[in-house]
Amino acid sequence: MIKYPFETLPRSGEAVEVAEGILWMRLPLPMALDHVNVYAIRDGAGWCLIDTGFDTKTARRIWQGLLDGPLQSLPVTKVLITHHHPDHVGLAGWFMSQGAELLMTRTAWLMARMLVLDEQSRPTPETVDFWRGAGMDAQILEKRMAERPFNFADVVSPLPLGYTRIRGGDVLTIGGRDWDVRIGHGHAPEHATLWCRDAPLVIGGDQLLPSISPNLGVYATEPLADPVTDWIESCGHLARYAHADQLVLPGHKLPFTGLPDRIVQLIDNHHGALSRLREHLRTPRIASDCFLPLFKRQISDGTYGLALVEAMAHLNHLLALGEVTRDKQEDGAWLWSLRER
């Protein structure tokens, strides 16, 4: 059974102690998912931060208040980033400029640094072709082609050269506790989770969320990727270490217990979506026509892009399994069909 031991959310500039020496804080995000959880572990003479939020004036102001308040003006000596997404790595470079050591998996660091340096004024031709292939709504496509796309550099501070690599199988000593590094994939490549040996604690990042499913997206950078397979395999791997009493500290929403049940839900969520998608594809469809069976709700403008890349992920999964075929139409959109048996 999934339970939420902490009903009171930390307000802006405040922290909640979730375990001895571990503080839970929240940073705002300007999107449908309006917050990211960050954590601080008292580590020797300073703090080790887990994730950072976006690099914005508001986030820096909130962090400065946290540093001066709950973090007692002690130095941030380490910043551990669970994965490369901008709401998690955004201020890592800012903390590094103040002397903090950066800990990340190699793939996460390479992705973050590459994306920070890859600034674009308009979408690339490959991205536009990918959107067309997914059947992006014509009005949305026209608008996006004429405007500056989202760039990591908009919300991620520059990442200096140099970091400390962490990898699956490592044991990190942070805050007087030993933590096993275990890796997940699907939501982000080489996503680090930390499993405490000395207490029932798990730092889950976005790999282990309590009440929402992490986005599994396909992009123009790897248009035939199959993150659904990566995700299901990762959940199966991490389930071997899950216990009901572990307090999971997630990247979004509330800390929770009941991890074994939650991992089953996370797997079943995608199996259910795939079953509905198979039925839907008895009539050939483009990816943008697959939102309702996948998400069981109407998709708003604010979440359209995430829904589109997740639809492509599930279609790619069925393609990898040999269950569907696809044919490109004159307008560039792929038409997906259930394979006849």
PDB file of N, CA and C in Angstrom, residues 7-16 24-28 35-38 61-63 65-66 70:
ATOM      1  N   GLU A   7       2.317  15.177   5.046  1.00  0.00           N
ATOM      2  CA  GLU A   7       1.177  15.825   4.411  1.00  0.00           C
ATOM      3  C   GLU A   7       1.410  17.315   4.203  1.00  0.00           C
ATOM      4  N   THR A   8       2.337  17.895   4.942  1.00  0.00           N
ATOM      5  CA  THR A   8       2.610  19.325   4.834  1.00  0.00           C
ATOM      6  C   THR A   8       3.740  19.560   3.840  1.00  0.00           C
ATOM      7  N   LEU A   9       3.452  20.328   2.800  1.00  0.00           N
ATOM      8  CA  LEU A   9       4.464  20.624   1.793  1.00  0.00           C
ATOM      9  C   LEU A   9       5.401  21.716   2.291  1.00  0.00           C
ATOM     10  N   PRO A  10       6.676  21.633   1.931  1.00  0.00           N
ATOM     11  CA  PRO A  10       7.561  22.756   2.243  1.00  0.00           C
ATOM     12  C   PRO A  10       7.178  23.969   1.402  1.00  0.00           C
ATOM     13  N   ARG A  11       6.958  25.085   2.046  1.00  0.00           N
ATOM     14  CA  ARG A  11       6.653  26.312   1.322  1.00  0.00           C
ATOM     15  C   ARG A  11       7.931  26.911   0.748  1.00  0.00           C
ATOM     16  N   SER A  12       7.770  27.877  -0.134  1.00  0.00           N
ATOM     17  CA  SER A  12       8.925  28.493  -0.776  1.00  0.00           C
ATOM     18  C   SER A  12       9.896  29.020   0.272  1.00  0.00           C
ATOM     19  N   GLY A  13      11.157  28.596   0.170  1.00  0.00           N
ATOM     20  CA  GLY A  13      12.170  29.044   1.114  1.00  0.00           C
ATOM     21  C   GLY A  13      12.207  28.271   2.407  1.00  0.00           C
ATOM     22  N   GLU A  14      11.362  27.244   2.532  1.00  0.00           N
ATOM     23  CA  GLU A  14      11.333  26.427   3.741  1.00  0.00           C
ATOM     24  C   GLU A  14      11.799  25.010   3.424  1.00  0.00           C
ATOM     25  N   ALA A  15      12.098  24.252   4.471  1.00  0.00           N
ATOM     26  CA  ALA A  15      12.551  22.868   4.326  1.00  0.00           C
ATOM     27  C   ALA A  15      11.851  21.997   5.351  1.00  0.00           C
ATOM     28  N   VAL A  16      11.608  20.753   4.977  1.00  0.00           N
ATOM     29  CA  VAL A  16      11.029  19.752   5.872  1.00  0.00           C
ATOM     30  C   VAL A  16      12.060  18.656   6.071  1.00  0.00           C
ATOM     31  N   TRP A  24      13.965  18.234   2.752  1.00  0.00           N
ATOM     32  CA  TRP A  24      13.179  18.246   1.516  1.00  0.00           C
ATOM     33  C   TRP A  24      12.738  19.669   1.241  1.00  0.00           C
ATOM     34  N   MET A  25      12.991  20.138   0.013  1.00  0.00           N
ATOM     35  CA  MET A  25      12.599  21.478  -0.402  1.00  0.00           C
ATOM     36  C   MET A  25      11.965  21.410  -1.787  1.00  0.00           C
ATOM     37  N   ARG A  26      11.301  22.493  -2.177  1.00  0.00           N
ATOM     38  CA  ARG A  26      10.655  22.540  -3.489  1.00  0.00           C
ATOM     39  C   ARG A  26      11.021  23.832  -4.211  1.00  0.00           C
ATOM     40  N   LEU A  27      11.193  23.700  -5.530  1.00  0.00           N
ATOM     41  CA  LEU A  27      11.422  24.846  -6.395  1.00  0.00           C
ATOM     42  C   LEU A  27      10.292  24.916  -7.413  1.00  0.00           C
ATOM     43  N   PRO A  28       9.830  26.131  -7.778  1.00  0.00           N
ATOM     44  CA  PRO A  28       8.729  26.248  -8.742  1.00  0.00           C
ATOM     45  C   PRO A  28       9.195  25.988 -10.165  1.00  0.00           C
ATOM     46  N   HIS A  35       6.397  22.087 -10.020  1.00  0.00           N
ATOM     47  CA  HIS A  35       7.425  22.074  -8.973  1.00  0.00           C
ATOM     48  C   HIS A  35       8.419  20.949  -9.243  1.00  0.00           C
ATOM     49  N   VAL A  36       9.566  21.047  -8.615  1.00  0.00           N
ATOM     50  CA  VAL A  36      10.525  19.954  -8.558  1.00  0.00           C
ATOM     51  C   VAL A  36      11.005  19.847  -7.124  1.00  0.00           C
ATOM     52  N   ASN A  37      11.146  18.623  -6.650  1.00  0.00           N
ATOM     53  CA  ASN A  37      11.686  18.398  -5.306  1.00  0.00           C
ATOM     54  C   ASN A  37      13.207  18.392  -5.362  1.00  0.00           C
ATOM     55  N   VAL A  38      13.800  19.031  -4.385  1.00  0.00           N
ATOM     56  CA  VAL A  38      15.257  18.975  -4.212  1.00  0.00           C
ATOM     57  C   VAL A  38      15.517  18.614  -2.757  1.00  0.00           C
ATOM     58  N   ARG A  61      16.966  33.178  -6.143  1.00  0.00           N
ATOM     59  CA  ARG A  61      16.545  33.908  -4.942  1.00  0.00           C
ATOM     60  C   ARG A  61      16.069  32.935  -3.859  1.00  0.00           C
ATOM     61  N   ILE A  62      15.288  31.936  -4.274  1.00  0.00           N
ATOM     62  CA  ILE A  62      14.798  30.954  -3.295  1.00  0.00           C
ATOM     63  C   ILE A  62      15.968  30.172  -2.706  1.00  0.00           C
ATOM     64  N   TRP A  63      16.901  29.762  -3.564  1.00  0.00           N
ATOM     65  CA  TRP A  63      18.064  29.015  -3.065  1.00  0.00           C
ATOM     66  C   TRP A  63      18.880  29.856  -2.088  1.00  0.00           C
ATOM     67  N   GLY A  65      17.794  32.121  -0.118  1.00  0.00           N
ATOM     68  CA  GLY A  65      17.071  32.097   1.145  1.00  0.00           C
ATOM     69  C   GLY A  65      17.228  30.781   1.879  1.00  0.00           C
ATOM     70  N   LEU A  66      17.239  29.676   1.128  1.00  0.00           N
ATOM     71  CA  LEU A  66      17.451  28.371   1.746  1.00  0.00           C
ATOM     72  C   LEU A  66      18.860  28.254   2.323  1.00  0.00           C
ATOM     73  N   PRO A  70      17.420  27.498   6.267  1.00  0.00           N
ATOM     74  CA  PRO A  70      17.480  26.097   6.692  1.00  0.00           C
ATOM     75  C   PRO A  70      18.855  25.448   6.558  1.00  0.00           C
TER      76      PRO A  70
END
